[in-house]
mmCIF file of C-alpha atoms in Angstrom:
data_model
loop_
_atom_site.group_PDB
_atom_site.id
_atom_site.type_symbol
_atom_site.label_atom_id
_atom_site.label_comp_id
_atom_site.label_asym_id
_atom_site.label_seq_id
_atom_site.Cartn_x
_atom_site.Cartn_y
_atom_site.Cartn_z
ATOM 1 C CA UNK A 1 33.061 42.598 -42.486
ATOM 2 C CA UNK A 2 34.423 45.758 -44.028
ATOM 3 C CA UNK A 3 31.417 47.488 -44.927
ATOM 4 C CA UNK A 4 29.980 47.871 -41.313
ATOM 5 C CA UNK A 5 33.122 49.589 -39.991
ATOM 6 C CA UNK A 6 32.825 51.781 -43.352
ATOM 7 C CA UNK A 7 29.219 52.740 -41.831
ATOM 8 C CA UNK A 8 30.604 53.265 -38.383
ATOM 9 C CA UNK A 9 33.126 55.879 -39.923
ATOM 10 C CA UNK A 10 30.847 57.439 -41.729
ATOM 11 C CA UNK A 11 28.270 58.078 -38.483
ATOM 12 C CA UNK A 12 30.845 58.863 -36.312
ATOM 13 C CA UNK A 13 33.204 60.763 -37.818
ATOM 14 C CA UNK A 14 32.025 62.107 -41.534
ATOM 15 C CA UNK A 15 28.622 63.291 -40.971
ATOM 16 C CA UNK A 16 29.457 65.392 -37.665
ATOM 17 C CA UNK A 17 32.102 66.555 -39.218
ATOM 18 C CA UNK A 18 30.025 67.194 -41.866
ATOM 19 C CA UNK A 19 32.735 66.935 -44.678
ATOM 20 C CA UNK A 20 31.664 65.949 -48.221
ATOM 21 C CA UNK A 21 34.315 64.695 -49.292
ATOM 22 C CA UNK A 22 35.009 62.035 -46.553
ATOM 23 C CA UNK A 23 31.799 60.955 -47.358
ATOM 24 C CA UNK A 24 32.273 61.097 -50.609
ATOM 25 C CA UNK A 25 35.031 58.468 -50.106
ATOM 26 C CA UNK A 26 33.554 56.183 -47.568
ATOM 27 C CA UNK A 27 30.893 55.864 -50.305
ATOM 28 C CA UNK A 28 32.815 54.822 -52.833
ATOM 29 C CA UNK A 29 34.343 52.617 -50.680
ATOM 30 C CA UNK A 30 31.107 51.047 -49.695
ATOM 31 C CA UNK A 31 30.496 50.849 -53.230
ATOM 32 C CA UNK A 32 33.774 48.702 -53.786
ATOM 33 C CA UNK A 33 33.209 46.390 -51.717
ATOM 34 C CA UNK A 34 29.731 45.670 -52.346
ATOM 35 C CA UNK A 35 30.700 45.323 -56.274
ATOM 36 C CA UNK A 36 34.105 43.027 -55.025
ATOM 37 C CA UNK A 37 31.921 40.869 -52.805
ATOM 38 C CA UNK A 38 29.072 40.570 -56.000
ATOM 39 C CA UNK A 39 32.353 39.190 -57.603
ATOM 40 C CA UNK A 40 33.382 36.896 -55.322
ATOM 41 C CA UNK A 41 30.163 35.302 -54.923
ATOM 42 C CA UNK A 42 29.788 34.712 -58.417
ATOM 43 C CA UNK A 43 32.878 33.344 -58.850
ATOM 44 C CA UNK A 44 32.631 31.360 -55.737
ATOM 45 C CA UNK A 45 29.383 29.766 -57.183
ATOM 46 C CA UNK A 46 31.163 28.968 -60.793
ATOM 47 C CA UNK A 47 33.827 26.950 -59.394
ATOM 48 C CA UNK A 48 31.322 25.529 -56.633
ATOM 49 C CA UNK A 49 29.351 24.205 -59.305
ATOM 50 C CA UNK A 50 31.898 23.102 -61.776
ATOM 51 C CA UNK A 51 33.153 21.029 -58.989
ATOM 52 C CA UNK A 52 30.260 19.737 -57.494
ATOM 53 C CA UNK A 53 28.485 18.423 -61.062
ATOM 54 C CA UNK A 54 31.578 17.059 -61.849
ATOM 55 C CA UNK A 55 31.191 14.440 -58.698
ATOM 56 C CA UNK A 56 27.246 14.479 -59.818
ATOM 57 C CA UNK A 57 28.383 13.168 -63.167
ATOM 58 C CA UNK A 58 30.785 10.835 -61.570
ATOM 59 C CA UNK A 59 28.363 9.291 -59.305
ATOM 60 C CA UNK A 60 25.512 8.844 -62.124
ATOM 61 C CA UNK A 61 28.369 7.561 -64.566
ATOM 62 C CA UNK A 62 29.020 4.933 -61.974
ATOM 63 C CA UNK A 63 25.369 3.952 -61.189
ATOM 64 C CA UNK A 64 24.688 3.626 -64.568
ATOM 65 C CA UNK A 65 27.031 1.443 -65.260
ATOM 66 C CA UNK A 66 26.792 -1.168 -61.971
ATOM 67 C CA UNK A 67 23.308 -1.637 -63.397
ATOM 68 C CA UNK A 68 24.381 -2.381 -66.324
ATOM 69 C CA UNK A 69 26.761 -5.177 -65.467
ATOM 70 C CA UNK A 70 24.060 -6.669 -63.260
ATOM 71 C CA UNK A 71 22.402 -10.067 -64.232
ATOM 72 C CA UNK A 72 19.106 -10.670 -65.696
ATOM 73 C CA UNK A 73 17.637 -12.029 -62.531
ATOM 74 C CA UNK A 74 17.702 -8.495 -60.881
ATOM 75 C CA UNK A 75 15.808 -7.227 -63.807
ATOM 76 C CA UNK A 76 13.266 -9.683 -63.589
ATOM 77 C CA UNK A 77 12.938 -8.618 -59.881
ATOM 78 C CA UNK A 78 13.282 -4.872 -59.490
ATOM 79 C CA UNK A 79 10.955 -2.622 -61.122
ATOM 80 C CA UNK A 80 12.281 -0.137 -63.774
ATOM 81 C CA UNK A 81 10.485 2.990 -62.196
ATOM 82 C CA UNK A 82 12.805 2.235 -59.167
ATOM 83 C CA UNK A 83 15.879 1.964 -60.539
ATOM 84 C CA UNK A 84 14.844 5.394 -62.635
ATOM 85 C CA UNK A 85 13.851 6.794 -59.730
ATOM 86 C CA UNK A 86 17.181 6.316 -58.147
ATOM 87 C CA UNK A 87 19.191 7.279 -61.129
ATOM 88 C CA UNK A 88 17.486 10.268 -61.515
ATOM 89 C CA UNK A 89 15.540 11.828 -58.561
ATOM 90 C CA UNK A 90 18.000 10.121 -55.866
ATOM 91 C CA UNK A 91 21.035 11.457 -57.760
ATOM 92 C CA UNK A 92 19.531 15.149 -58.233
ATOM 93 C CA UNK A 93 18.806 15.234 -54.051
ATOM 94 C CA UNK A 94 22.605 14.402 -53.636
ATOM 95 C CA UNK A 95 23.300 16.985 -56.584
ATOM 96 C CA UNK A 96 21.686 19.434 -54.293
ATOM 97 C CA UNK A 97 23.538 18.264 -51.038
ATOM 98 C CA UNK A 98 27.003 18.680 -52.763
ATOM 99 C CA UNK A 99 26.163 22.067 -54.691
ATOM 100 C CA UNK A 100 23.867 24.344 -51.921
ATOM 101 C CA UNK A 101 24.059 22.235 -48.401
ATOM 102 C CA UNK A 102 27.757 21.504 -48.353
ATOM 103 C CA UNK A 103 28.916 24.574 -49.577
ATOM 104 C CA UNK A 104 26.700 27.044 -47.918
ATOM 105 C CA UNK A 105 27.571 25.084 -44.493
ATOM 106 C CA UNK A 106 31.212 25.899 -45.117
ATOM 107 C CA UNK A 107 30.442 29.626 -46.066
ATOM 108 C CA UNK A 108 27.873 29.745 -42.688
ATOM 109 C CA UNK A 109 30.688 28.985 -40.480
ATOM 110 C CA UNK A 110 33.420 30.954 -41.918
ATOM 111 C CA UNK A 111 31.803 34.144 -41.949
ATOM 112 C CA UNK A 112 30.113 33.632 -37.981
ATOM 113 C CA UNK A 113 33.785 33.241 -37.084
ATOM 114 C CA UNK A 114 35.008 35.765 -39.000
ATOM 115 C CA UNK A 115 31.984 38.591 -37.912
ATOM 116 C CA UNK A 116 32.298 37.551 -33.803
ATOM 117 C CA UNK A 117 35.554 38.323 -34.217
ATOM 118 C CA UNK A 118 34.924 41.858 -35.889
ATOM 119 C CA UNK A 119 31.993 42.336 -33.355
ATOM 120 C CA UNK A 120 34.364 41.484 -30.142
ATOM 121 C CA UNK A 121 36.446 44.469 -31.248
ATOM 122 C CA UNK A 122 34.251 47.191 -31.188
ATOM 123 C CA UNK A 123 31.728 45.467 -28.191
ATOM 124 C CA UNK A 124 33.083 42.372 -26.415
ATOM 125 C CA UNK A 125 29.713 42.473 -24.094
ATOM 126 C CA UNK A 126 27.383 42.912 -26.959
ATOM 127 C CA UNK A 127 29.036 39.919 -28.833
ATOM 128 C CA UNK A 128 28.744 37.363 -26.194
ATOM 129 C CA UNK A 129 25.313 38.051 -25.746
ATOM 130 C CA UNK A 130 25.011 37.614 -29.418
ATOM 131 C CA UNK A 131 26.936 34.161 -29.011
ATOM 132 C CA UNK A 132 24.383 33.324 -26.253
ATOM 133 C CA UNK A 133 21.994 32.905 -28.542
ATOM 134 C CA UNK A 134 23.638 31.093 -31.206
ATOM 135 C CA UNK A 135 22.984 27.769 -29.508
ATOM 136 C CA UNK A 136 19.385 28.479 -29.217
ATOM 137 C CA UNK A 137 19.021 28.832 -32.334
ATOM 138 C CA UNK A 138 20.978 25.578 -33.275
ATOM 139 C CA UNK A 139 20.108 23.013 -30.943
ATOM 140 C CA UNK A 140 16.319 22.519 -32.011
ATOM 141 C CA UNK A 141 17.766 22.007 -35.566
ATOM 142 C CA UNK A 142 18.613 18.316 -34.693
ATOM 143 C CA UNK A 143 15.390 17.556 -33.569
ATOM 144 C CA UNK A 144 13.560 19.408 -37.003
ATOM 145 C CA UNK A 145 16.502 17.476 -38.707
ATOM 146 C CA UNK A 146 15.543 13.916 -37.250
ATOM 147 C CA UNK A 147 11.690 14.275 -38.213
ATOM 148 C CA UNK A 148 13.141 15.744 -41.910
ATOM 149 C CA UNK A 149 14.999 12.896 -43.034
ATOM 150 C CA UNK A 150 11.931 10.684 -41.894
ATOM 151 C CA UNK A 151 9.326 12.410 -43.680
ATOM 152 C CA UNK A 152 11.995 12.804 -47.106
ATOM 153 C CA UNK A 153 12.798 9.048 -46.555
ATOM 154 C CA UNK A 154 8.808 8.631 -46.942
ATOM 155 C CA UNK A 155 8.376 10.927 -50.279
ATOM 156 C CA UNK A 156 11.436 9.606 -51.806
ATOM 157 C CA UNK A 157 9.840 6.004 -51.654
ATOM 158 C CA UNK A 158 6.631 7.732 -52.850
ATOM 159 C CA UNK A 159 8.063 8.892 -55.234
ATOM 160 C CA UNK A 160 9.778 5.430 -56.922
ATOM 161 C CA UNK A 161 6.757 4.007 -56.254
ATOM 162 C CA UNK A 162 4.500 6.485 -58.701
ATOM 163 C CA UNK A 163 7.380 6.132 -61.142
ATOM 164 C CA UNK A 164 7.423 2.641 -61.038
ATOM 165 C CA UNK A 165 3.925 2.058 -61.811
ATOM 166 C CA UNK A 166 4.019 4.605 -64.640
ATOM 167 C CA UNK A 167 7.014 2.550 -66.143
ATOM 168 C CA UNK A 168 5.098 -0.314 -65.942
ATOM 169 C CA UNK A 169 1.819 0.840 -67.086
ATOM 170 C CA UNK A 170 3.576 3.409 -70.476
ATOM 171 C CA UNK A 171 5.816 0.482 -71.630
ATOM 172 C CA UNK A 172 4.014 -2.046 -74.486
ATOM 173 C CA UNK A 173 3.813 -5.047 -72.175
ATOM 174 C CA UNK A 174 1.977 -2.650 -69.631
ATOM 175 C CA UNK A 175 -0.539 -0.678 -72.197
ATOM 176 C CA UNK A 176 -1.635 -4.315 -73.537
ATOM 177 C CA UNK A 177 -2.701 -5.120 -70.068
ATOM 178 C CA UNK A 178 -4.559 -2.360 -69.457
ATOM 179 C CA UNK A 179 -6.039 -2.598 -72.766
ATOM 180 C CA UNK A 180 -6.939 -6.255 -72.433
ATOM 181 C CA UNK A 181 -8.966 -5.557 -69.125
ATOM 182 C CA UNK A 182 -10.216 -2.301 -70.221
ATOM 183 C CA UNK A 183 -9.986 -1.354 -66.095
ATOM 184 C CA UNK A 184 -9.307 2.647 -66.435
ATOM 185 C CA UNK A 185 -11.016 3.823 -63.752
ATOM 186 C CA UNK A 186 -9.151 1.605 -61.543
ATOM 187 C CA UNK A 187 -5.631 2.227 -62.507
ATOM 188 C CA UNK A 188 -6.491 6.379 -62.302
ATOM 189 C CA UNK A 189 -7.479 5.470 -58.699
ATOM 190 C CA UNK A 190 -4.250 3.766 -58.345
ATOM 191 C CA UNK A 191 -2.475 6.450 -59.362
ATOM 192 C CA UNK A 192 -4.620 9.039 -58.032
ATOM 193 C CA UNK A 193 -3.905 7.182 -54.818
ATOM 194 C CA UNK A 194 0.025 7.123 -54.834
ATOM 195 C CA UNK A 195 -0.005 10.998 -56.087
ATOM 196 C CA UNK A 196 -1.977 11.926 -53.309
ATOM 197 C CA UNK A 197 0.631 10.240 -51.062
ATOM 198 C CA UNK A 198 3.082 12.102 -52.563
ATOM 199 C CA UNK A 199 1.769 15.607 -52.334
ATOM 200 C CA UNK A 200 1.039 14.690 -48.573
ATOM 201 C CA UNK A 201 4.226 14.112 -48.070
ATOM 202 C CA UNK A 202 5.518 17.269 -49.759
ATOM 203 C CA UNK A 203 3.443 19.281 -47.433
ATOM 204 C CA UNK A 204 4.608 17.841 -44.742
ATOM 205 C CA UNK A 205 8.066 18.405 -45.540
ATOM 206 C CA UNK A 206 7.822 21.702 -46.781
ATOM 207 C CA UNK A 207 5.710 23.118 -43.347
ATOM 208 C CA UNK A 208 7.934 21.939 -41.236
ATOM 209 C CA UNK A 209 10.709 23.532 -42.996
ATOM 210 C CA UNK A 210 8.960 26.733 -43.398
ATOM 211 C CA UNK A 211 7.331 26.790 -39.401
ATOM 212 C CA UNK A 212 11.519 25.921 -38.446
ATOM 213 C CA UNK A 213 12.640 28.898 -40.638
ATOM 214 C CA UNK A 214 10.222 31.353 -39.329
ATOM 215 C CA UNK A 215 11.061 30.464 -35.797
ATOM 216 C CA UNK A 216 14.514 30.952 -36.589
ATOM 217 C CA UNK A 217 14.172 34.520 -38.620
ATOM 218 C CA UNK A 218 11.810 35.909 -35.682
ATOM 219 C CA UNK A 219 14.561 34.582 -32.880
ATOM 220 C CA UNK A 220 17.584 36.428 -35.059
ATOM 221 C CA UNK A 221 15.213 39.808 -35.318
ATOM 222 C CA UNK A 222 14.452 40.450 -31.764
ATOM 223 C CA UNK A 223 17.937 39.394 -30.923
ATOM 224 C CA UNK A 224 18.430 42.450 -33.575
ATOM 225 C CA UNK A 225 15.947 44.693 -31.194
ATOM 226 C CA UNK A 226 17.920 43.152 -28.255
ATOM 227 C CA UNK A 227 21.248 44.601 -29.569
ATOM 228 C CA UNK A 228 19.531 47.998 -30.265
ATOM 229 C CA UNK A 229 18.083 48.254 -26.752
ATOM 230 C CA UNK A 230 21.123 47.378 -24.549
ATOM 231 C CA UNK A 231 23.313 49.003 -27.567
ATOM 232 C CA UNK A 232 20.919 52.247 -27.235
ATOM 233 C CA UNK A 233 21.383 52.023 -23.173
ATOM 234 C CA UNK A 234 25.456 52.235 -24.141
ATOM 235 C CA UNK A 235 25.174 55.699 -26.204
ATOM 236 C CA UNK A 236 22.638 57.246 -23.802
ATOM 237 C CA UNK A 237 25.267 56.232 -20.753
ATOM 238 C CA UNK A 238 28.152 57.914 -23.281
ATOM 239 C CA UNK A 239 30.006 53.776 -23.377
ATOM 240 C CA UNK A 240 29.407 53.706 -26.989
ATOM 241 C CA UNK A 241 28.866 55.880 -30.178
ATOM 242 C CA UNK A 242 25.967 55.921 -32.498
ATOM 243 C CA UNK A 243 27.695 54.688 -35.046
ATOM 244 C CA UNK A 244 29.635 51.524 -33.112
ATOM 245 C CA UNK A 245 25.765 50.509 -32.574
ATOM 246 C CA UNK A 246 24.828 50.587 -35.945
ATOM 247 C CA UNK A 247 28.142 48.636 -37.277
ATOM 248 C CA UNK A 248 27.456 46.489 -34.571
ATOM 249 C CA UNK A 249 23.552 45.895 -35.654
ATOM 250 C CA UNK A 250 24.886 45.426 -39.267
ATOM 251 C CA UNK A 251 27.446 42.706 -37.736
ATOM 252 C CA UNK A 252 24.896 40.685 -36.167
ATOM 253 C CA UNK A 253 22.577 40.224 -39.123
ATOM 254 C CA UNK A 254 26.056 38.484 -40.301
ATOM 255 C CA UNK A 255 25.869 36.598 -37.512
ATOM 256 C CA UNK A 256 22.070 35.412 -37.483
ATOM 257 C CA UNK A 257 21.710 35.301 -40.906
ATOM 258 C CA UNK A 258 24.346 32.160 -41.092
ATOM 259 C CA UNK A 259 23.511 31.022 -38.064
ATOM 260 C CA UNK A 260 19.723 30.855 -39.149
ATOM 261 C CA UNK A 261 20.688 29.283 -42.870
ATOM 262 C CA UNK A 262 23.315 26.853 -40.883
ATOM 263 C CA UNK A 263 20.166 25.205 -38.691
ATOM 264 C CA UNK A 264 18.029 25.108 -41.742
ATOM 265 C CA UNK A 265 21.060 23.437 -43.632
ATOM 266 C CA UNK A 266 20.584 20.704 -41.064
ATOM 267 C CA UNK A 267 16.972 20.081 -42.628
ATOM 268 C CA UNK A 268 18.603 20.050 -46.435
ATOM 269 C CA UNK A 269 21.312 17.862 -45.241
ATOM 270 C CA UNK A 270 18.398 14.796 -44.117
ATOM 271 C CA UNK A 271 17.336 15.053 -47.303
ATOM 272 C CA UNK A 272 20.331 14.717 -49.051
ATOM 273 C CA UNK A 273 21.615 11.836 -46.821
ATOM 274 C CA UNK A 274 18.801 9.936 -47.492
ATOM 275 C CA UNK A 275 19.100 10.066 -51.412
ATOM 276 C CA UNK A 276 22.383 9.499 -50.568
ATOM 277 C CA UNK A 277 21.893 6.269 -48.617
ATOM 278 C CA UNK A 278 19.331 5.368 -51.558
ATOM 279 C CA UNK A 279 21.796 5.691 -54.432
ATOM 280 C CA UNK A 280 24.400 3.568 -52.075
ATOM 281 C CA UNK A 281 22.250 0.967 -52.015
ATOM 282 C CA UNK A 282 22.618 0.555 -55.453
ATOM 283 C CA UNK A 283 25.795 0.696 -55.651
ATOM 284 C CA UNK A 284 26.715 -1.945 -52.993
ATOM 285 C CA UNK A 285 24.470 -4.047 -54.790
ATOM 286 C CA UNK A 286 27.011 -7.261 -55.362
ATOM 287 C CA UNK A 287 27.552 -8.510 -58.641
ATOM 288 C CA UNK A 288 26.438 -12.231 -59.568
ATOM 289 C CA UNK A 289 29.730 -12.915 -61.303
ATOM 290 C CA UNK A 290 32.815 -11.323 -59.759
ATOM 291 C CA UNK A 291 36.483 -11.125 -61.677
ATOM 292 C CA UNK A 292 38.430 -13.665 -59.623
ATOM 293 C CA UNK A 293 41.794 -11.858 -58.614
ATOM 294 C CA UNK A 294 44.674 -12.348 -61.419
ATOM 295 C CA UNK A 295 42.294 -12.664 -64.227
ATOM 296 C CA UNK A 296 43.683 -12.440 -67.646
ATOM 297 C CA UNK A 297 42.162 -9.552 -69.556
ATOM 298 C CA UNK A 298 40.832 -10.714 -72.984
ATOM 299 C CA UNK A 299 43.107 -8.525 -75.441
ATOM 300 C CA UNK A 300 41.757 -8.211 -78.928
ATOM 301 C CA UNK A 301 39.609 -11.002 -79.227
ATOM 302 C CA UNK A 302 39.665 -12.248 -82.996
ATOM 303 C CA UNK A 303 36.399 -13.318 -83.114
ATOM 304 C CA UNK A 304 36.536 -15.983 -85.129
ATOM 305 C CA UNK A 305 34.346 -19.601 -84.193
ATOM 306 C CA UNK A 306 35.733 -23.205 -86.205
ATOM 307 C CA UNK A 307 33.605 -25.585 -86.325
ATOM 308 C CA UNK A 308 35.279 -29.193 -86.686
#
């Protein structure tokens, strides 16, 4: 928040005054905190990551090995594709949930708290109309969010479907097949066929993330003009200073700019929860053969057989 009241002294007071070397201060101390809050960020995002691949790791670690320990008959049943689809692609959508979504939701809401309160001290009138709009901005975000996880629900099975019938058709057993019938024009239309589903899909997702985030930036820049107008109004009536405007511009693109990334995080977050959801159901897959409670542990097993 520091940098926009560093602008408002330097309007206000510096420049009338016209005294070098008060600017000459503010702008280093503009350039401080620009360089400290480069700093921070980047040492947010180390330990952001370290922590949120380490759960990534964890999760994979575990999914790897529940398939393991399942039995034979869920092999003969489940296509490999799928369950590569799930270890990989599933597990790099929740990757992206825990290291961009979560996090940046956090950040979002810290710093619109943080700026409203910074606003409400230099305008209290001009931050609640800011405010006002904050809900306008959010509510539609549920609806955008609803049709998301729908239409990443549909490309995520899209996609273990393309990957299962490449498994099946690269392995030996599968490349036989296809050699035996000699068909090749019909498998590429098979394929050609699922990929086609796939990039439908994508586009789909993608425009109505991109028509949702437009909507969003255009309602945050003419509540920008908004602020400039009735902040304009203020200086002309002598109820504000020029530079109180500008600090207070400089706020709200704080304020919008979260706001705007926090509604678009609820599109992110559908696609996350449903990799999520898809991983899970892996994972609550039941074993054929549980440990009964109270089992003794074989402890170095000898390995030797007698035959009598």
């Amino acid at each position: 928040m520091l940098p926009a009241l560093v602008i408002r002294r330097l309007i206000d007071h510096a420049l009338p005054a016209r005294s070098a070397g008060e600017l000459g201060v503010l702008a280093a101390a503009l350039a401080g905190l620009f360089i400290a809050g480069t700093g921070l960020n980047l040492a947010g995002a180390y330990v952001g990551e370290r922590i949120a691949h380490g759960m990534i790791l964890n999760l994979r670690l575990a999914l790897f090995d529940h398939l393991q320990r399942m039995p034979i008959a869920f092999f003969t049943r489940t296509q490999t594709g799928m369950l590569q689809s799930r270890l990989n692609n599933d597990v790099r959508e929740v990757n992206s949930l825990f290291t961009h979504t979560a996090s940046s939701a956090v950040t979002d809401v810290l710093s619109i708290a943080f700026t409203v309160v910074a606003m409400a001290a230099l305008s209290p009138v001009v931050t609640l109309a800011v405010c006002l709009l904050i809900p306008v901005l959010l509510l539609p975000a549920e609806f955008v969010g609803r049709r998301s996880r729908r239409l990443n629900k549909e490309q995520m099975k899209r996609w273990g479907a393309m990957e299962a019938a490449t498994a099946e058709r690269f392995n030996i057993s599968g490349a036989l097949l296809v050699k035996l019938f000699g068909r090749y024009q019909r498998e590429l239309e098979a394929f050609s066929e699922k990929a086609t589903q796939i990039r439908t899909a994508a586009i789909r997702t993608e425009m109505l993330g991109v028509l949702f985030g437009s909507a969003l930036g255009l309602a945050g820049s003419l509540a920008v003009v908004a602020i400039y107008w009735i902040g304009g109004l203020s200086v002309i009536s002598g109820g504000l200073t020029l530079g109180t405007i500008v600090a207070l511009a400089t706020l709200a693109q704080r304020v919008y700019g979260p706001a705007v990334d926090l509604a678009s995080t609820r599109i992110s977050l559908a696609a996350g929860m449903v990799a999520f959801e898809r991983v899970f159901e892996v994972l609550d897959a039941p074993h054929a053969i549980a440990q009964r409670p109270g089992a003794l542990a074989l402890a170095q097993p000898r390995g030797e057989v007698v035959f009598e």
